[in-house]
Coordinates of C-alpha atoms and ligand atoms in Angstrom, one line a residue:
M247 CA 76.0 158.6 6.2
I248 CA 76.8 159.4 9.8
S249 CA 75.2 162.4 11.3
G250 CA 74.2 163.7 14.7
T251 CA 76.1 165.2 17.6
D252 CA 78.8 162.6 17.7
I253 CA 79.9 163.2 14.2
L254 CA 83.2 164.7 15.1
Q255 CA 83.9 162.1 17.6
S256 CA 83.1 159.4 15.2
A257 CA 85.2 160.8 12.4
Y258 CA 88.3 160.9 14.6
D259 CA 87.6 157.8 16.7
P260 CA 90.9 155.7 16.9
E261 CA 89.0 152.5 17.5
R262 CA 86.9 153.0 14.4
F263 CA 90.0 153.8 12.5
R264 CA 91.6 150.6 13.7
A265 CA 88.6 148.5 12.7
V266 CA 88.2 150.0 9.3
G267 CA 91.9 150.1 8.8
H268 CA 92.4 146.4 9.5
E269 CA 89.5 145.6 7.2
L270 CA 91.1 147.7 4.5
I271 CA 94.5 146.3 4.8
D272 CA 93.1 142.8 4.5
M273 CA 91.1 143.8 1.5
L274 CA 94.1 145.4 -0.2
A275 CA 96.2 142.3 0.5
D276 CA 93.5 140.0 -0.9
H277 CA 93.2 142.3 -3.9
L278 CA 96.9 142.3 -4.5
K279 CA 97.0 138.5 -4.4
S280 CA 94.1 138.1 -6.8
V281 CA 95.4 140.7 -9.2
Q282 CA 99.0 139.3 -9.1
G283 CA 97.5 135.9 -9.7
R284 CA 95.7 137.1 -12.8
E285 CA 92.3 136.1 -11.3
Q286 CA 90.7 139.3 -12.5
Q287 CA 91.0 141.6 -15.5
A288 CA 93.7 144.2 -15.9
I289 CA 90.9 146.7 -16.5
A290 CA 87.2 146.4 -16.3
Y291 CA 86.6 149.3 -18.6
L292 CA 83.5 151.4 -18.0
P293 CA 82.8 154.5 -20.1
P294 CA 83.0 157.9 -18.3
G295 CA 79.2 158.4 -18.2
E296 CA 78.6 155.1 -16.4
Q297 CA 81.3 155.9 -13.9
A298 CA 79.9 159.4 -13.4
T299 CA 76.4 158.0 -12.7
F300 CA 77.6 155.4 -10.3
W301 CA 79.7 157.8 -8.3
Q302 CA 77.1 160.5 -8.3
D303 CA 74.6 158.0 -6.8
D304 CA 77.3 156.8 -4.3
L305 CA 78.1 160.4 -3.3
I306 CA 74.5 161.4 -2.8
N307 CA 73.2 158.2 -1.1
G308 CA 76.4 157.2 0.6
A309 CA 75.1 153.6 0.9
G310 CA 77.3 150.9 2.3
S311 CA 80.3 150.8 4.7
P312 CA 83.7 152.4 4.0
A313 CA 84.9 148.9 3.1
H314 CA 82.2 148.6 0.5
F315 CA 83.2 152.0 -0.9
F316 CA 86.9 150.9 -1.1
Q317 CA 85.9 147.7 -2.7
E318 CA 84.0 149.5 -5.4
I319 CA 87.0 151.8 -6.1
L320 CA 89.3 148.7 -6.4
S321 CA 87.1 147.0 -9.0
R322 CA 86.4 150.2 -10.9
S323 CA 90.0 151.1 -11.5
V324 CA 92.8 150.0 -13.8
Q325 CA 94.9 147.4 -12.0
V326 CA 98.5 148.6 -12.2
Q327 CA 99.5 145.7 -10.0
H328 CA 98.3 143.2 -12.6
P329 CA 101.1 141.4 -14.5
R330 CA 99.1 142.0 -17.7
Y331 CA 99.0 145.7 -17.1
M332 CA 101.5 147.0 -19.7
G333 CA 100.1 150.5 -20.3
H334 CA 101.3 153.9 -19.2
Q335 CA 104.5 154.4 -17.3
V336 CA 103.5 154.4 -13.7
C337 CA 104.8 151.5 -11.8
P338 CA 103.1 149.0 -9.5
P339 CA 104.2 150.6 -6.2
A340 CA 106.0 148.3 -3.7
P341 CA 103.3 147.8 -1.0
L342 CA 105.7 149.2 1.7
A343 CA 105.8 152.5 -0.2
A344 CA 102.0 152.5 -0.4
L345 CA 101.8 152.0 3.4
S346 CA 104.0 155.1 3.7
S347 CA 101.3 157.0 1.8
L348 CA 98.9 156.1 4.6
V349 CA 101.2 157.5 7.2
D350 CA 101.6 160.6 5.1
G351 CA 97.9 160.9 5.0
L352 CA 97.3 160.7 8.7
L353 CA 100.3 162.8 9.8
N354 CA 99.7 165.4 7.2
N355 CA 102.9 167.3 7.7
G356 CA 102.7 169.9 5.1
M357 CA 106.5 170.5 4.8
A358 CA 106.3 174.1 3.7
V359 CA 108.5 175.2 6.6
Y360 CA 110.8 173.0 8.7
E361 CA 108.6 172.6 11.7
M362 CA 105.7 171.4 9.6
G363 CA 107.7 168.4 8.4
M364 CA 110.8 167.9 10.5
S365 CA 111.4 164.3 9.7
A366 CA 110.0 164.5 6.2
T367 CA 112.4 167.4 5.4
A368 CA 115.5 165.7 6.7
I369 CA 114.5 162.5 5.0
E370 CA 114.0 164.3 1.7
Q371 CA 117.4 165.8 1.7
Q372 CA 119.0 162.5 2.8
V373 CA 117.3 160.6 0.0
L374 CA 118.4 163.2 -2.5
A375 CA 122.0 163.0 -1.3
V376 CA 122.1 159.3 -1.5
V377 CA 120.3 159.0 -4.8
S378 CA 122.3 161.8 -6.5
G379 CA 125.6 160.3 -5.3
R380 CA 124.5 157.0 -6.8
M381 CA 123.6 158.7 -10.1
G382 CA 127.2 159.9 -10.3
F383 CA 126.8 163.5 -9.1
G384 CA 129.4 165.0 -6.7
P385 CA 128.9 166.1 -3.1
N386 CA 128.0 169.6 -4.3
A387 CA 124.8 168.3 -5.9
G388 CA 121.5 169.0 -4.3
G389 CA 117.8 169.5 -5.0
V390 CA 114.3 169.0 -4.0
L391 CA 111.4 166.5 -4.4
T392 CA 108.5 167.8 -6.4
S393 CA 105.0 166.5 -7.3
G394 CA 105.8 165.0 -10.6
G395 CA 108.2 165.4 -13.5
T396 CA 106.1 168.1 -15.1
L397 CA 106.7 170.4 -12.2
A398 CA 110.3 169.3 -11.8
N399 CA 111.0 170.3 -15.5
L400 CA 109.4 173.7 -15.0
T401 CA 111.3 174.3 -11.8
A402 CA 114.6 173.3 -13.4
L403 CA 114.0 175.6 -16.3
L404 CA 113.2 178.5 -14.0
A405 CA 116.6 178.0 -12.3
A406 CA 118.3 177.7 -15.7
R407 CA 116.7 181.0 -16.7
A408 CA 117.9 182.7 -13.5
V409 CA 121.4 181.5 -14.0
K410 CA 121.8 181.9 -17.8
S411 CA 119.6 184.8 -18.9
K412 CA 121.3 188.1 -19.4
R413 CA 118.4 189.9 -17.6
A414 CA 116.9 189.4 -14.2
I415 CA 113.5 188.4 -15.4
W416 CA 112.3 187.3 -12.0
T417 CA 112.3 190.9 -10.9
E418 CA 112.1 192.9 -14.1
G419 CA 109.8 190.8 -16.2
G420 CA 110.5 189.4 -19.6
H421 CA 109.8 192.5 -21.8
E422 CA 112.0 192.6 -24.9
T423 CA 113.8 189.4 -23.9
R424 CA 113.2 186.5 -26.3
L425 CA 114.5 183.4 -24.6
A426 CA 114.5 179.9 -26.1
L427 CA 115.7 176.4 -25.5
L428 CA 116.6 173.5 -27.8
V429 CA 114.9 170.2 -27.4
S430 CA 114.1 167.1 -29.4
E431 CA 110.9 167.0 -31.3
E432 CA 110.0 163.8 -29.4
A433 CA 110.2 165.5 -25.9
H434 CA 107.4 165.3 -23.5
Y435 CA 104.7 168.0 -24.0
C436 CA 105.4 169.4 -20.5
V437 CA 108.6 171.0 -21.8
D438 CA 106.6 172.9 -24.4
R439 CA 104.2 173.9 -21.6
A440 CA 107.0 175.1 -19.3
V441 CA 108.3 177.3 -22.1
R442 CA 104.9 178.9 -22.7
I443 CA 104.2 179.3 -19.0
M444 CA 107.5 181.2 -18.7
G445 CA 106.2 183.5 -21.4
W446 CA 108.7 182.6 -24.1
G447 CA 105.9 181.8 -26.6
E448 CA 106.2 179.4 -29.5
T449 CA 109.5 180.7 -30.7
G450 CA 110.9 179.8 -27.3
I451 CA 110.9 176.1 -28.0
I452 CA 113.2 175.1 -30.8
K453 CA 112.6 171.5 -31.8
I454 CA 115.5 169.5 -33.1
P455 CA 114.6 166.6 -35.5
V456 CA 115.2 163.0 -34.4
D457 CA 117.0 160.1 -36.2
D458 CA 115.5 156.7 -37.1
H459 CA 115.7 155.7 -33.4
Y460 CA 113.8 158.8 -32.3
R461 CA 116.9 160.3 -30.6
M462 CA 117.7 163.9 -31.0
R463 CA 120.0 164.5 -34.0
H464 CA 122.5 166.4 -31.9
E465 CA 124.7 167.1 -34.8
C466 CA 122.0 169.6 -35.9
L467 CA 122.4 171.6 -32.7
P468 CA 125.0 174.1 -34.0
E469 CA 123.0 174.9 -37.0
Y470 CA 119.7 175.5 -35.0
L471 CA 121.6 177.5 -32.4
A472 CA 123.1 179.8 -35.1
H473 CA 119.8 180.2 -36.8
A474 CA 118.1 181.1 -33.5
K475 CA 120.7 183.7 -32.8
E476 CA 120.2 185.2 -36.2
E477 CA 116.5 185.5 -35.3
G478 CA 117.4 187.5 -32.2
L479 CA 116.7 184.7 -29.7
E480 CA 118.7 184.2 -26.6
V481 CA 119.1 180.5 -26.3
I482 CA 119.9 179.5 -22.7
A483 CA 119.4 175.7 -22.5
V484 CA 119.2 172.3 -24.1
V485 CA 116.8 169.8 -22.8
G486 CA 117.8 166.1 -23.3
S487 CA 115.2 163.3 -23.2
A488 CA 116.1 160.2 -21.1
C489 CA 114.0 158.8 -22.4
S490 CA 111.4 160.1 -24.8
T491 CA 107.9 159.1 -23.7
S492 CA 106.5 157.6 -26.9
T493 CA 109.3 155.3 -27.9
G494 CA 111.6 155.3 -24.9
S495 CA 114.5 156.6 -26.9
F496 CA 117.5 158.1 -25.1
D497 CA 119.3 161.2 -26.4
D498 CA 123.1 161.0 -26.5
L499 CA 123.7 162.9 -23.2
N500 CA 127.5 163.2 -23.6
A501 CA 127.0 164.8 -27.0
L502 CA 124.5 167.3 -25.5
A503 CA 126.8 168.0 -22.5
D504 CA 129.8 168.6 -24.9
F505 CA 127.7 171.1 -26.9
C506 CA 126.3 172.9 -23.8
E507 CA 129.8 173.2 -22.3
A508 CA 131.2 174.6 -25.5
E509 CA 128.3 177.1 -25.9
G510 CA 127.8 178.0 -22.2
L511 CA 124.3 176.6 -22.2
W512 CA 122.4 174.9 -19.4
L513 CA 121.8 171.2 -19.8
H514 CA 118.6 169.9 -18.3
V515 CA 117.8 166.2 -18.6
D516 CA 114.2 165.1 -18.5
G517 CA 114.8 161.7 -17.1
A518 CA 111.3 161.3 -15.7
H519 CA 111.2 157.8 -16.9
G520 CA 114.8 156.7 -17.6
A521 CA 117.1 158.5 -15.3
A522 CA 116.4 155.6 -12.8
L523 CA 118.7 153.5 -14.9
S524 CA 121.6 155.5 -13.6
L525 CA 121.0 153.8 -10.3
S526 CA 121.7 150.3 -11.7
P527 CA 125.3 149.3 -12.4
Q528 CA 124.1 147.0 -15.1
Y529 CA 122.2 149.7 -17.0
K530 CA 123.8 153.0 -16.2
A531 CA 125.6 153.1 -19.5
V532 CA 122.2 153.7 -21.1
V533 CA 122.2 157.2 -19.6
D534 CA 125.9 157.8 -19.8
G535 CA 126.7 161.5 -19.4
L536 CA 123.7 162.1 -17.1
E537 CA 126.0 163.3 -14.3
R538 CA 127.2 166.1 -16.6
A539 CA 123.8 167.7 -16.7
D540 CA 123.1 170.9 -14.8
S541 CA 119.8 169.5 -13.7
V542 CA 117.9 166.2 -13.9
A543 CA 114.3 165.3 -13.3
M544 CA 113.6 161.7 -12.2
D545 CA 110.3 160.2 -11.3
F546 CA 110.2 157.7 -8.5
H547 CA 106.7 156.7 -9.4
K548 CA 107.7 155.4 -12.9
M549 CA 110.7 153.1 -12.5
L550 CA 111.4 153.2 -8.8
L551 CA 108.4 151.6 -7.2
T552 CA 106.7 154.5 -5.3
P553 CA 103.1 155.6 -5.5
V554 CA 102.5 158.8 -7.4
L555 CA 103.7 161.5 -7.1
A556 CA 107.4 161.6 -6.2
T557 CA 110.0 163.2 -8.4
A558 CA 113.7 164.1 -7.7
L559 CA 114.9 167.4 -9.2
I560 CA 118.7 167.3 -8.8
F561 CA 121.1 170.1 -9.6
K562 CA 124.7 169.4 -10.2
N563 CA 125.5 172.6 -8.4
G564 CA 123.2 172.3 -5.4
P565 CA 123.0 176.1 -4.7
D566 CA 121.4 176.5 -8.2
S567 CA 118.3 175.0 -6.6
Y568 CA 117.9 178.2 -4.6
R569 CA 117.9 180.3 -7.7
T570 CA 114.5 179.1 -9.0
F571 CA 112.4 181.6 -7.1
S572 CA 114.9 184.3 -6.2
Q573 CA 116.6 186.9 -8.2
R574 CA 120.3 186.8 -8.8
A575 CA 121.3 189.7 -6.6
Q576 CA 119.4 188.4 -3.7
Y577 CA 121.0 185.1 -4.0
L578 CA 124.5 186.5 -4.2
W579 CA 123.9 188.8 -1.4
S580 CA 122.3 186.5 1.0
G581 CA 124.6 183.7 2.2
Q582 CA 121.8 182.6 4.4
T583 CA 119.9 180.7 1.7
E584 CA 122.4 177.9 1.8
Q585 CA 122.0 177.3 5.5
E586 CA 118.2 177.0 5.0
W587 CA 118.2 173.6 3.2
Y588 CA 115.4 172.8 5.7
N589 CA 112.9 175.3 4.5
L590 CA 111.9 173.6 1.4
A591 CA 109.2 175.9 0.1
K592 CA 111.9 178.4 -0.8
R593 CA 112.9 176.1 -3.6
T594 CA 109.7 174.4 -4.7
F595 CA 106.6 175.6 -6.4
E596 CA 104.5 173.8 -3.9
C597 CA 103.9 175.4 -0.5
T598 CA 102.3 172.5 1.3
K599 CA 103.4 169.2 -0.2
L600 CA 103.4 165.4 0.4
M601 CA 106.0 163.7 2.6
M602 CA 107.1 162.0 -0.5
G603 CA 110.7 161.3 0.6
M604 CA 109.4 158.9 3.1
K605 CA 108.1 156.5 0.5
V606 CA 111.6 156.4 -1.1
H607 CA 113.4 156.2 2.2
A608 CA 111.2 153.3 3.4
L609 CA 112.2 151.3 0.4
L610 CA 115.9 152.2 0.6
R611 CA 116.3 151.4 4.3
T612 CA 114.5 148.1 3.9
Y613 CA 115.7 146.8 0.6
G614 CA 118.7 149.0 -0.4
F615 CA 119.5 149.7 -4.0
E616 CA 119.1 146.0 -4.7
L617 CA 115.4 146.2 -5.0
W618 CA 115.6 148.8 -7.7
E619 CA 118.4 146.9 -9.4
A620 CA 116.3 143.7 -9.4
Y621 CA 113.2 145.6 -10.7
L622 CA 115.1 147.5 -13.4
G623 CA 116.8 144.2 -14.5
K624 CA 113.4 142.5 -14.8
V625 CA 111.6 145.2 -16.7
M626 CA 114.5 145.9 -19.0
Q627 CA 114.8 142.2 -19.8
N628 CA 111.0 142.2 -20.4
G629 CA 111.4 145.0 -22.9
A630 CA 114.0 143.1 -24.8
L631 CA 111.9 139.9 -24.6
F632 CA 108.8 141.7 -25.9
A633 CA 110.8 142.9 -28.9
D634 CA 112.2 139.4 -29.5
L635 CA 108.7 137.9 -29.5
V636 CA 107.4 140.6 -31.8
R637 CA 110.2 140.1 -34.2
A638 CA 109.7 136.3 -34.2
H639 CA 106.0 136.7 -35.0
P640 CA 105.1 137.1 -38.7
D641 CA 102.1 139.3 -38.0
F642 CA 103.8 142.0 -36.1
E643 CA 106.5 144.6 -36.5
L644 CA 108.4 146.9 -34.2
A645 CA 108.3 150.7 -34.7
V646 CA 111.9 150.9 -33.5
E647 CA 114.3 148.7 -31.6
P648 CA 113.4 149.4 -27.9
A649 CA 116.1 150.9 -25.7
C650 CA 114.3 150.2 -22.4
N651 CA 111.0 148.8 -21.2
I652 CA 108.8 150.9 -23.6
V653 CA 108.0 149.0 -26.8
C654 CA 106.1 150.3 -29.8
F655 CA 104.8 147.7 -32.2
R656 CA 101.9 147.0 -34.6
Y657 CA 99.9 144.3 -36.2
V658 CA 100.5 144.2 -39.9
K659 CA 98.3 142.8 -42.6
P660 CA 98.9 143.4 -46.3
G661 CA 96.5 145.8 -47.9
A662 CA 94.9 147.0 -44.6
D663 CA 94.9 150.5 -43.3
L664 CA 97.3 149.8 -40.5
N665 CA 96.5 152.9 -38.5
E666 CA 92.8 152.1 -38.4
L667 CA 93.4 148.4 -37.8
N668 CA 95.7 149.0 -34.9
A669 CA 93.4 151.6 -33.4
R670 CA 90.6 149.1 -33.5
I671 CA 92.9 146.5 -31.9
R672 CA 93.7 148.8 -29.0
Q673 CA 90.0 149.6 -28.5
S674 CA 89.1 145.9 -28.6
L675 CA 91.7 145.1 -26.0
L676 CA 90.4 147.9 -23.8
E677 CA 86.9 146.4 -23.9
D678 CA 88.2 142.9 -23.5
G679 CA 90.1 143.9 -20.3
R680 CA 92.4 141.0 -19.9
F681 CA 95.4 143.2 -20.9
Y682 CA 96.0 146.9 -20.6
I683 CA 98.1 148.5 -23.3
V684 CA 98.0 151.9 -25.0
Q685 CA 98.7 153.4 -28.4
T686 CA 100.8 156.2 -29.8
Q687 CA 101.1 158.2 -32.9
L688 CA 104.5 158.1 -34.5
K689 CA 105.8 159.7 -37.7
T690 CA 105.5 156.3 -39.4
G691 CA 101.9 155.8 -38.2
L692 CA 99.8 154.7 -35.2
F693 CA 101.5 152.0 -33.1
L694 CA 100.5 149.9 -30.1
R695 CA 102.6 150.8 -27.1
V696 CA 103.5 148.9 -24.0
T697 CA 105.5 149.8 -21.0
L698 CA 106.7 146.7 -19.3
T699 CA 106.4 148.2 -15.8
N700 CA 105.2 145.2 -13.8
P701 CA 108.0 142.9 -12.7
H702 CA 105.6 140.0 -12.5
T703 CA 104.9 140.1 -16.2
S704 CA 106.2 136.8 -17.7
G705 CA 107.1 135.7 -21.1
E706 CA 103.9 133.8 -21.2
D707 CA 101.9 137.0 -20.5
I708 CA 103.6 138.6 -23.5
E709 CA 103.0 135.6 -25.7
A710 CA 99.4 135.5 -24.6
L711 CA 99.0 139.2 -25.6
L712 CA 100.4 138.7 -29.0
T713 CA 98.3 135.6 -29.5
L714 CA 95.1 137.4 -28.4
I715 CA 95.8 140.3 -30.8
A716 CA 96.5 137.9 -33.7
S717 CA 93.3 136.1 -33.0
K718 CA 91.2 139.3 -32.8
A719 CA 92.7 141.2 -35.7
P720 CA 91.2 139.3 -38.6
E721 CA 87.7 140.3 -37.6
L722 CA 88.7 143.9 -37.0
G723 CA 89.5 144.7 -40.6
Ligands
PLP213 C1 106.2 160.9 -17.6 C2 107.0 161.9 -18.2 C3 106.9 163.2 -17.8 C4 105.8 163.7 -16.9 O1 106.1 163.4 -15.6 P1 104.9 163.4 -14.5 O2 105.5 162.8 -13.3 O3 103.8 162.6 -15.1 O4 104.5 164.8 -14.3 C5 107.8 164.1 -18.3 N1 108.8 163.7 -19.2 C6 108.9 162.5 -19.6 C7 110.0 162.1 -20.5 C8 108.0 161.5 -19.1 O5 108.2 160.2 -19.5

């Protein structure tokens, strides 16, 4: 630990920063190379207690240089940049976007008001304009970047409430108002949370059953809406999943849009994972109808190669974005809000926030949309390839035909308790560490789940995973 009278000088010393920084960049580049080359494990799993002891000691004793500290972090973390990382949905960020995070960290422009993030604010709005245009929205679209899809979904639903609810709940409170929305039973849990945070309670979320492909059975919507009305609920929105988190299933967005248009409901699309496909000419048909939504949430940190967190919340009618945190009357009365696109805190939950647009902008100006197209092409093909290899293997089965780079599958053995066996397989893979995959509980049982998020994952990697599971399984039950 550094102490003494020069502590402040030392902490801010540019030359010290330069020296540690160079060392760090070299270390990160070496790490990237070794991880990409599969020279280390995808995860060297340590139980929470062991990590806690180690870091407690490190914090108290502070032994070793900053480089040593960073090295420990690297080796004690899951390696998202590893081609055999196939776990949760976060992407291996493009290193250029990661470097942007460093600039963000040093500049620390908080962005709550224009002067506190002049470049970052203008960049954010430009990025949103370019991206929403590419998604198929018109020039009237607009929005904000938020820290994650969870927050984007809540923000969108607050705007939906301001626009659609009969009462001005923002000013009057929600007494006697029983609002609700319709959403697939497979939707991400954050939609349920948003509903409860808004005070709608458990009757506020009406779950529509899914079909065999885990897509919302949209033909059920009229019946559920009628029933809700009979119960005295004021339904204001439908939330579509593009895609669902567990199985990567896409709701039929055109069908949802038709229904919402006919019934005067708000359509929000939770496209945290899959809305990115709208940016690729090759795959945009998967999310056909997306541009008809009133609002869409799309994570850049899942399919668009940025570090966490960076999420676009786009409104088809841009000015709706100003409704989230303001009452209707104020909005109508004050024409000024529209001119204040540059004071972002008016429209986001966050006051201070990261300069997240910079990470997206850095990629777009350097590589154009081609980088994302290449990435999406690769990971979508890997999803299909994974499914092919599972289908071709006698010991495995798919939970459902995958619609994107999320694949649910399991090992099958006659007579075995498949839930228990597959849970053991996943635990054994975690301890093994050569691959990183997860598991999910579906209606038909517990399944292993992969997200093919790393563009360097090869067919050989996938085959090696299936071979490893098949070799481990017999001794696991
Ligand atoms: C990942 C995900 C979320 C949550 O987004 P965060 O960026 O992690 O907050 C919400 N909805 C869906 C469908 C997701 O896949």
